[in-house]
CSV table of C-alpha atoms and ligand atoms in Angstrom, one decimal:
chain,number,residue,atom,x,y,z
A,19,MET,CA,-16.8,3.9,-6.9
A,20,ASP,CA,-15.9,0.3,-7.2
A,21,LEU,CA,-12.5,-0.7,-8.8
A,22,GLN,CA,-14.1,-1.7,-12.1
A,23,SER,CA,-15.9,1.7,-12.4
A,24,GLN,CA,-12.6,3.5,-11.7
A,25,ILE,CA,-10.9,1.5,-14.4
A,26,LEU,CA,-13.6,2.3,-16.9
A,27,THR,CA,-13.3,6.0,-16.0
A,28,GLN,CA,-9.6,5.9,-16.8
A,29,ILE,CA,-10.1,4.0,-20.0
A,30,LYS,CA,-12.6,6.7,-21.1
A,31,LYS,CA,-10.2,9.4,-20.2
A,32,TYR,CA,-7.2,8.3,-22.3
A,33,GLN,CA,-6.8,8.4,-26.0
A,34,LYS,CA,-3.8,5.9,-26.0
A,35,ILE,CA,-4.0,2.6,-24.1
A,36,VAL,CA,-1.1,0.1,-24.0
A,37,ILE,CA,-1.8,-3.3,-22.6
A,38,HIS,CA,1.0,-5.6,-21.2
A,39,ARG,CA,1.1,-9.1,-19.7
A,40,HIS,CA,3.7,-11.3,-18.2
A,41,GLN,CA,7.0,-12.8,-19.6
A,42,ARG,CA,6.9,-16.4,-20.8
A,43,PRO,CA,3.2,-16.0,-21.5
A,44,ASP,CA,0.6,-18.7,-21.3
A,45,PRO,CA,-2.8,-18.7,-23.0
A,46,ASP,CA,-4.3,-16.7,-20.1
A,47,ALA,CA,-1.7,-14.0,-20.3
A,48,ILE,CA,-2.2,-13.5,-24.0
A,49,GLY,CA,-5.9,-14.2,-23.9
A,50,SER,CA,-6.6,-11.6,-21.2
A,51,GLN,CA,-4.4,-9.1,-23.0
A,52,ILE,CA,-5.8,-9.6,-26.5
A,53,GLY,CA,-9.4,-10.0,-25.1
A,54,LEU,CA,-9.2,-6.7,-23.3
A,55,ALA,CA,-7.6,-4.9,-26.3
A,56,GLU,CA,-10.3,-6.2,-28.7
A,57,ILE,CA,-13.1,-5.2,-26.3
A,58,LEU,CA,-11.7,-1.7,-26.1
A,59,LYS,CA,-11.1,-1.5,-29.9
A,60,ALA,CA,-14.7,-2.5,-30.6
A,61,SER,CA,-16.1,-0.2,-28.0
A,62,PHE,CA,-13.9,2.9,-28.6
A,63,PRO,CA,-12.9,2.8,-32.3
A,64,TYR,CA,-11.4,6.3,-32.2
A,65,LYS,CA,-8.9,5.3,-29.4
A,66,GLU,CA,-5.4,3.9,-30.0
A,67,ILE,CA,-5.3,0.5,-28.3
A,68,MET,CA,-1.9,-1.4,-28.4
A,69,VAL,CA,-0.7,-4.7,-27.1
A,70,VAL,CA,3.0,-5.2,-26.2
A,71,GLY,CA,5.4,-7.9,-25.1
A,72,LYS,CA,7.5,-10.5,-27.0
A,73,GLN,CA,5.8,-11.7,-30.1
A,74,ILE,CA,5.2,-15.5,-29.6
A,75,ASP,CA,4.3,-17.1,-32.9
A,76,GLY,CA,2.8,-20.2,-31.1
A,77,PHE,CA,0.1,-17.9,-29.9
A,78,ASN,CA,-0.7,-16.1,-33.2
A,79,TRP,CA,-4.0,-18.0,-33.2
A,80,ILE,CA,-5.1,-15.9,-30.2
A,81,GLY,CA,-3.5,-12.6,-31.4
A,82,LYS,CA,-0.3,-10.8,-32.3
A,83,MET,CA,1.6,-8.1,-30.6
A,84,ASP,CA,2.0,-4.5,-31.9
A,85,GLU,CA,5.2,-2.8,-32.7
A,86,VAL,CA,5.1,0.2,-30.4
A,87,ASP,CA,7.6,3.1,-30.2
A,88,ASN,CA,8.5,4.9,-27.1
A,89,ASP,CA,6.3,8.0,-27.9
A,90,ALA,CA,3.2,5.8,-27.6
A,91,PHE,CA,3.7,5.8,-23.9
A,92,ASN,CA,3.5,9.6,-23.6
A,93,ASP,CA,0.2,10.5,-21.9
A,94,ALA,CA,-0.9,6.8,-22.2
A,95,LEU,CA,-2.9,4.6,-19.9
A,96,VAL,CA,-1.0,1.4,-19.2
A,97,ILE,CA,-2.9,-1.7,-18.2
A,98,VAL,CA,-1.1,-4.9,-17.1
A,99,THR,CA,-3.1,-8.2,-17.1
A,100,ASP,CA,-2.3,-11.5,-15.4
A,101,THR,CA,1.0,-10.4,-13.9
A,102,ALA,CA,1.6,-10.7,-10.1
A,103,ASN,CA,4.7,-8.6,-9.8
A,104,ALA,CA,6.4,-5.8,-11.7
A,105,PRO,CA,9.7,-7.7,-12.5
A,106,ARG,CA,7.6,-10.2,-14.6
A,107,ILE,CA,5.9,-7.6,-16.8
A,108,ASP,CA,6.8,-8.1,-20.4
A,109,ASP,CA,8.0,-4.9,-22.1
A,110,ARG,CA,9.8,-3.0,-19.5
A,111,ARG,CA,8.3,0.4,-20.6
A,112,PHE,CA,5.2,-0.4,-18.5
A,113,ASP,CA,6.2,2.5,-16.1
A,114,GLN,CA,6.5,5.1,-18.9
A,115,GLY,CA,2.8,5.8,-19.2
A,116,ASP,CA,0.7,8.4,-17.3
A,117,GLN,CA,-1.4,5.9,-15.2
A,118,LEU,CA,-0.8,2.2,-14.4
A,119,ILE,CA,-3.5,-0.4,-13.8
A,120,LYS,CA,-3.1,-4.0,-12.7
A,121,ILE,CA,-5.8,-6.5,-13.4
A,122,ASP,CA,-5.0,-10.0,-12.1
A,123,HIS,CA,-6.1,-13.2,-10.3
A,124,HIS,CA,-2.8,-14.1,-8.6
A,125,PRO,CA,-2.4,-13.4,-4.9
A,126,ASN,CA,-1.4,-9.7,-4.6
A,127,ASP,CA,1.9,-10.3,-2.8
A,128,GLU,CA,3.8,-7.7,-4.7
A,129,PRO,CA,1.4,-4.8,-5.5
A,130,PHE,CA,2.1,-2.3,-8.3
A,131,GLY,CA,0.1,0.3,-10.1
A,132,ASP,CA,-2.2,3.3,-9.4
A,133,ILE,CA,-5.3,1.1,-9.5
A,134,MET,CA,-5.2,-2.7,-8.7
A,135,TRP,CA,-8.1,-5.0,-9.4
A,136,VAL,CA,-7.1,-8.4,-8.1
A,137,SER,CA,-9.5,-11.2,-7.5
A,138,THR,CA,-8.0,-14.6,-6.5
A,139,MET,CA,-11.4,-16.2,-6.8
A,140,ALA,CA,-11.4,-16.0,-10.5
A,141,SER,CA,-10.2,-19.0,-12.5
A,142,SER,CA,-8.2,-16.7,-14.8
A,143,SER,CA,-7.5,-13.1,-15.7
A,144,SER,CA,-9.5,-13.8,-18.8
A,145,GLU,CA,-12.6,-14.5,-16.6
A,146,LEU,CA,-12.0,-11.2,-14.9
A,147,ILE,CA,-11.9,-9.3,-18.3
A,148,TYR,CA,-15.2,-11.0,-19.2
A,149,ASP,CA,-16.7,-9.9,-15.8
A,150,PHE,CA,-15.5,-6.3,-16.6
A,151,TYR,CA,-17.2,-6.4,-20.0
A,152,ALA,CA,-20.4,-7.9,-18.4
A,153,GLN,CA,-20.6,-5.2,-15.7
A,154,PHE,CA,-20.6,-2.5,-18.4
A,155,LYS,CA,-22.4,-4.3,-21.2
A,156,ASP,CA,-24.4,-1.2,-22.0
A,157,GLN,CA,-21.1,0.7,-22.8
A,158,LEU,CA,-18.8,-2.1,-24.1
A,159,GLU,CA,-18.7,-4.4,-27.1
A,160,LEU,CA,-17.6,-8.0,-27.0
A,161,SER,CA,-16.3,-8.9,-30.5
A,162,GLN,CA,-15.9,-12.5,-31.7
A,163,VAL,CA,-12.1,-12.1,-31.6
A,164,ALA,CA,-12.3,-10.9,-28.0
A,165,ALA,CA,-14.5,-13.8,-27.0
A,166,HIS,CA,-12.2,-16.3,-28.6
A,167,ALA,CA,-9.1,-14.9,-26.9
A,168,LEU,CA,-10.9,-14.9,-23.5
A,169,LEU,CA,-12.1,-18.4,-23.8
A,170,ALA,CA,-8.6,-19.5,-24.8
A,171,GLY,CA,-7.3,-17.9,-21.5
A,172,ILE,CA,-10.0,-19.6,-19.4
A,173,ILE,CA,-9.4,-23.0,-21.0
A,174,GLY,CA,-5.7,-22.6,-20.6
A,175,ASP,CA,-5.7,-21.6,-16.9
A,176,THR,CA,-8.3,-24.2,-15.9
A,177,GLY,CA,-6.5,-27.0,-17.6
A,178,ARG,CA,-9.6,-27.4,-19.8
A,179,PHE,CA,-12.0,-27.0,-16.8
A,180,LEU,CA,-10.1,-29.6,-14.8
A,181,TYR,CA,-8.5,-27.6,-12.0
A,182,PRO,CA,-10.4,-26.6,-8.7
A,183,ALA,CA,-10.4,-22.9,-9.7
A,184,THR,CA,-13.1,-23.8,-12.2
A,185,THR,CA,-16.4,-22.5,-10.6
A,186,PRO,CA,-20.0,-22.5,-11.8
A,187,HIS,CA,-19.4,-18.9,-12.8
A,188,THR,CA,-16.4,-19.9,-14.9
A,189,MET,CA,-18.7,-22.3,-16.8
A,190,GLN,CA,-21.3,-19.6,-17.3
A,191,VAL,CA,-18.7,-17.2,-18.6
A,192,ALA,CA,-17.4,-19.9,-21.0
A,193,ALA,CA,-21.0,-20.4,-22.2
A,194,HIS,CA,-21.5,-16.6,-22.8
A,195,LEU,CA,-18.1,-16.5,-24.7
A,196,MET,CA,-19.2,-19.4,-26.9
A,197,GLU,CA,-22.5,-17.6,-27.6
A,198,ALA,CA,-20.4,-14.6,-28.6
A,199,GLY,CA,-18.7,-16.7,-31.2
A,200,ALA,CA,-15.7,-18.3,-29.4
A,201,ASP,CA,-15.0,-21.8,-30.9
A,202,GLY,CA,-14.5,-24.0,-27.9
A,203,ALA,CA,-13.6,-27.1,-29.8
A,204,ALA,CA,-11.0,-25.3,-31.9
A,205,ILE,CA,-9.4,-23.8,-28.8
A,206,GLY,CA,-9.4,-27.2,-27.0
A,207,GLN,CA,-7.7,-28.7,-30.0
A,208,HIS,CA,-5.1,-25.9,-30.1
A,209,GLU,CA,-4.3,-26.3,-26.4
A,210,ASN,CA,-4.3,-30.1,-26.5
A,211,GLU,CA,-1.9,-30.4,-29.4
A,212,ILE,CA,1.7,-31.3,-28.6
A,213,THR,CA,4.8,-31.8,-30.8
A,214,LEU,CA,6.6,-35.1,-31.1
A,215,PRO,CA,9.5,-33.9,-28.9
A,216,VAL,CA,7.0,-33.0,-26.1
A,217,ALA,CA,5.3,-36.3,-26.5
A,218,ARG,CA,8.6,-38.1,-26.1
A,219,LEU,CA,9.5,-35.9,-23.1
A,220,SER,CA,6.1,-36.9,-21.6
A,221,ALA,CA,7.1,-40.5,-21.8
A,222,TYR,CA,10.4,-39.6,-20.0
A,223,VAL,CA,8.5,-37.8,-17.3
A,224,TYR,CA,6.3,-40.9,-16.6
A,225,GLU,CA,9.4,-43.1,-16.6
A,226,HIS,CA,11.7,-41.0,-14.4
A,227,LEU,CA,9.4,-39.3,-11.9
A,228,THR,CA,10.3,-40.0,-8.3
A,229,VAL,CA,7.2,-40.4,-6.1
A,230,LEU,CA,7.8,-40.2,-2.3
A,231,ASP,CA,5.8,-42.1,0.3
A,232,HIS,CA,3.3,-39.3,1.1
A,233,GLY,CA,2.7,-38.3,-2.5
A,234,ALA,CA,5.4,-35.6,-3.2
A,235,ALA,CA,6.9,-36.2,-6.6
A,236,TYR,CA,9.8,-34.6,-8.4
A,237,LEU,CA,11.9,-34.7,-11.5
A,238,VAL,CA,15.0,-32.8,-12.6
A,239,LEU,CA,15.3,-31.9,-16.2
A,240,THR,CA,18.9,-30.9,-17.0
A,241,ASN,CA,20.0,-29.0,-20.1
A,242,GLU,CA,21.5,-32.3,-21.4
A,243,ILE,CA,18.2,-34.1,-21.1
A,244,LEU,CA,16.3,-31.3,-22.7
A,245,ARG,CA,18.8,-31.1,-25.5
A,246,SER,CA,18.4,-34.8,-26.1
A,247,PHE,CA,14.7,-34.3,-26.7
A,248,ASN,CA,15.5,-31.3,-28.9
A,249,LEU,CA,13.6,-29.0,-26.5
A,250,GLY,CA,14.4,-26.0,-24.4
A,251,ASP,CA,12.8,-24.5,-21.3
A,252,ALA,CA,9.7,-23.4,-23.2
A,253,GLY,CA,9.0,-27.1,-24.2
A,254,THR,CA,8.4,-28.0,-20.5
A,255,ALA,CA,5.0,-26.1,-20.4
A,256,GLY,CA,3.4,-29.2,-22.0
A,257,ILE,CA,4.6,-31.6,-19.4
A,258,VAL,CA,4.2,-29.8,-16.1
A,259,SER,CA,0.7,-31.1,-15.4
A,260,ILE,CA,1.6,-34.7,-16.2
A,261,PRO,CA,2.5,-36.0,-12.7
A,262,GLY,CA,-1.0,-34.8,-11.5
A,263,ARG,CA,-2.5,-37.6,-13.5
A,264,LEU,CA,-1.0,-40.1,-11.2
A,265,LYS,CA,-3.4,-41.1,-8.3
A,266,SER,CA,-0.5,-41.5,-5.9
A,267,VAL,CA,0.9,-38.0,-6.5
A,268,VAL,CA,-0.5,-35.0,-4.4
A,269,SER,CA,2.1,-32.3,-4.9
A,270,TRP,CA,4.9,-32.2,-7.4
A,271,VAL,CA,7.8,-30.1,-8.7
A,272,ILE,CA,9.8,-30.1,-11.9
A,273,PHE,CA,13.2,-28.5,-11.9
A,274,VAL,CA,14.2,-27.1,-15.3
A,275,GLN,CA,17.9,-26.2,-15.7
A,276,GLN,CA,18.6,-22.8,-17.3
A,277,ASP,CA,21.5,-21.7,-19.4
A,278,ASP,CA,23.2,-20.2,-16.3
A,279,ASP,CA,22.9,-23.6,-14.6
A,280,THR,CA,20.3,-22.4,-12.0
A,281,TYR,CA,16.9,-24.1,-12.1
A,282,ARG,CA,13.4,-22.8,-12.8
A,283,VAL,CA,11.2,-24.5,-10.3
A,284,ARG,CA,7.7,-25.4,-11.5
A,285,MET,CA,5.4,-26.6,-8.6
A,286,ARG,CA,1.9,-27.9,-8.6
A,287,SER,CA,-0.5,-29.4,-6.0
A,288,LYS,CA,-3.9,-31.0,-5.8
A,289,GLY,CA,-4.7,-29.6,-2.4
A,290,ALA,CA,-2.1,-28.3,0.0
A,291,ALA,CA,-0.9,-24.8,-0.7
A,292,ILE,CA,2.6,-24.8,-2.2
A,293,ASN,CA,3.1,-21.1,-2.8
A,294,GLU,CA,4.5,-20.6,0.7
A,295,ILE,CA,7.4,-23.0,-0.3
A,296,ALA,CA,7.8,-21.1,-3.6
A,297,LYS,CA,8.1,-17.8,-1.7
A,298,LEU,CA,11.0,-19.2,0.3
A,299,HIS,CA,12.9,-19.7,-3.0
A,300,ASP,CA,12.5,-16.4,-4.8
A,301,GLY,CA,9.1,-17.3,-6.2
A,302,GLY,CA,5.4,-17.2,-5.6
A,303,GLY,CA,2.1,-17.8,-7.4
A,304,HIS,CA,-1.2,-19.5,-6.8
A,305,PRO,CA,-1.7,-22.0,-3.9
A,306,LEU,CA,-1.9,-24.9,-6.4
A,307,ALA,CA,0.4,-23.6,-9.1
A,308,SER,CA,3.6,-21.8,-8.2
A,309,GLY,CA,7.0,-21.1,-9.6
A,310,ALA,CA,10.4,-20.4,-8.0
A,311,LYS,CA,14.2,-20.6,-8.6
A,312,ALA,CA,16.8,-22.9,-7.3
A,313,LYS,CA,20.4,-21.9,-7.5
A,314,ASP,CA,22.0,-25.3,-7.2
A,315,GLU,CA,21.5,-29.0,-6.3
A,316,GLN,CA,21.5,-28.1,-2.6
A,317,GLU,CA,18.5,-25.9,-3.0
A,318,ILE,CA,16.8,-28.5,-5.1
A,319,LYS,CA,17.2,-30.9,-2.2
A,320,GLU,CA,15.8,-28.3,0.2
A,321,ILE,CA,12.7,-27.8,-1.9
A,322,ILE,CA,12.1,-31.5,-2.3
A,323,ALA,CA,12.4,-31.9,1.5
A,324,GLN,CA,10.0,-29.0,2.1
A,325,LEU,CA,7.5,-30.5,-0.3
A,326,ASP,CA,7.8,-33.9,1.3
A,327,GLN,CA,7.2,-32.4,4.7
A,328,LEU,CA,4.1,-30.6,3.4
A,329,THR,CA,2.6,-33.8,2.2
A,330,ILE,CA,3.4,-35.5,5.5
A,331,ASP,CA,1.8,-32.6,7.5
A,332,THR,CA,-1.2,-32.7,5.2
A,333,ALA,CA,-1.6,-36.4,5.6
A,334,LYS,CA,-1.6,-35.9,9.4
A,335,GLY,CA,-4.2,-33.2,9.0
A,336,GLU,CA,-2.1,-30.4,10.3
B,422,AMP,P1,4.9,-21.8,-14.1
B,422,AMP,O1,5.3,-23.1,-13.5
B,422,AMP,O2,6.0,-21.0,-14.6
B,422,AMP,O3,3.8,-22.0,-15.1
B,422,AMP,O4,4.3,-20.9,-12.9
B,422,AMP,C1,3.1,-21.2,-12.3
B,422,AMP,C2,2.7,-19.9,-11.6
B,422,AMP,O5,3.6,-19.6,-10.6
B,422,AMP,C3,2.6,-18.7,-12.5
B,422,AMP,O6,1.3,-18.6,-12.9
B,422,AMP,C4,3.0,-17.6,-11.6
B,422,AMP,O7,1.9,-17.1,-10.8
B,422,AMP,C5,3.9,-18.2,-10.6
B,422,AMP,N1,5.3,-18.0,-10.8
B,422,AMP,C6,6.1,-18.6,-11.6
B,422,AMP,N2,7.4,-18.2,-11.5
B,422,AMP,C7,7.4,-17.3,-10.5
B,422,AMP,C8,8.4,-16.4,-10.0
B,422,AMP,N3,9.7,-16.5,-10.3
B,422,AMP,N4,8.0,-15.6,-9.0
B,422,AMP,C9,6.8,-15.5,-8.6
B,422,AMP,N5,5.8,-16.2,-9.1
B,422,AMP,C10,6.1,-17.1,-10.1
């Protein structure tokens, strides 16, 4: 039996299903979580389907979290979408259910769960959830709310179909989701909108980014700088992709200072795989979009040097 059939068998078996996603969610985390929940609600109306994790009001247009008590996990099936490793799962009760399933598109460096369906070829976890629905179309229902959530996830993780993970299949899935009632233009508008503080921080990024000779670029955002823009860590989501717009930049990293004075490291690349560098610094992720941690300025320097070396090696064709 393939993994998808095994997952459907488990879904049919359980009366209670709790769906989790990762901390600090993005549209794909919420979209894949809500999309799967709405497919299951429409397909199995007599089952109890719950979504958990921190309620993020900025994503209410995709869907809201449920308030779930501990008893809900008794004899429940737990499914975690879009989350590479167990420490990042939002709502730490994920291990309190009877069975645990992982559905994800990040490299499976830190496996967890009784069943794992991981496909790094997919643009997003939302694309995988659509593929799951499509495989069992005769048994599952795709509601308009589900379609909208899944398209939100795909549009989010592909940078509005800009990133190389966008395949012909991604576009076909997006078309099917729009046929099922997802409003592509409204989603694009939601995900394109920024606040005035983020707009002003964007100007700061363009002005202060350092670009090295071989196309590695970096910027350090201290708490002081973030405060001066009236922003916190969450506000940096809207500016991480900005350096990639520069022709001369091939790989980049933005260091975001945290309250404990360590730094969140947000790395991106147009070609060379940067997740190996992220793994050296308590992180990981996709080849072209990774995250890590830097404990101090010394580690920041090391990461910049490693990124610089990567762009030098890439330019030499190594
Ligand atoms: P971010 O810059 O936080 O949007 O992260 C980009 C990608 O890197 C995410 O989709 C995750 O796959 C991965 N990532 C971020 N932070 C970490 C971490 N601390 N450990 C492992 N992977 C991470």
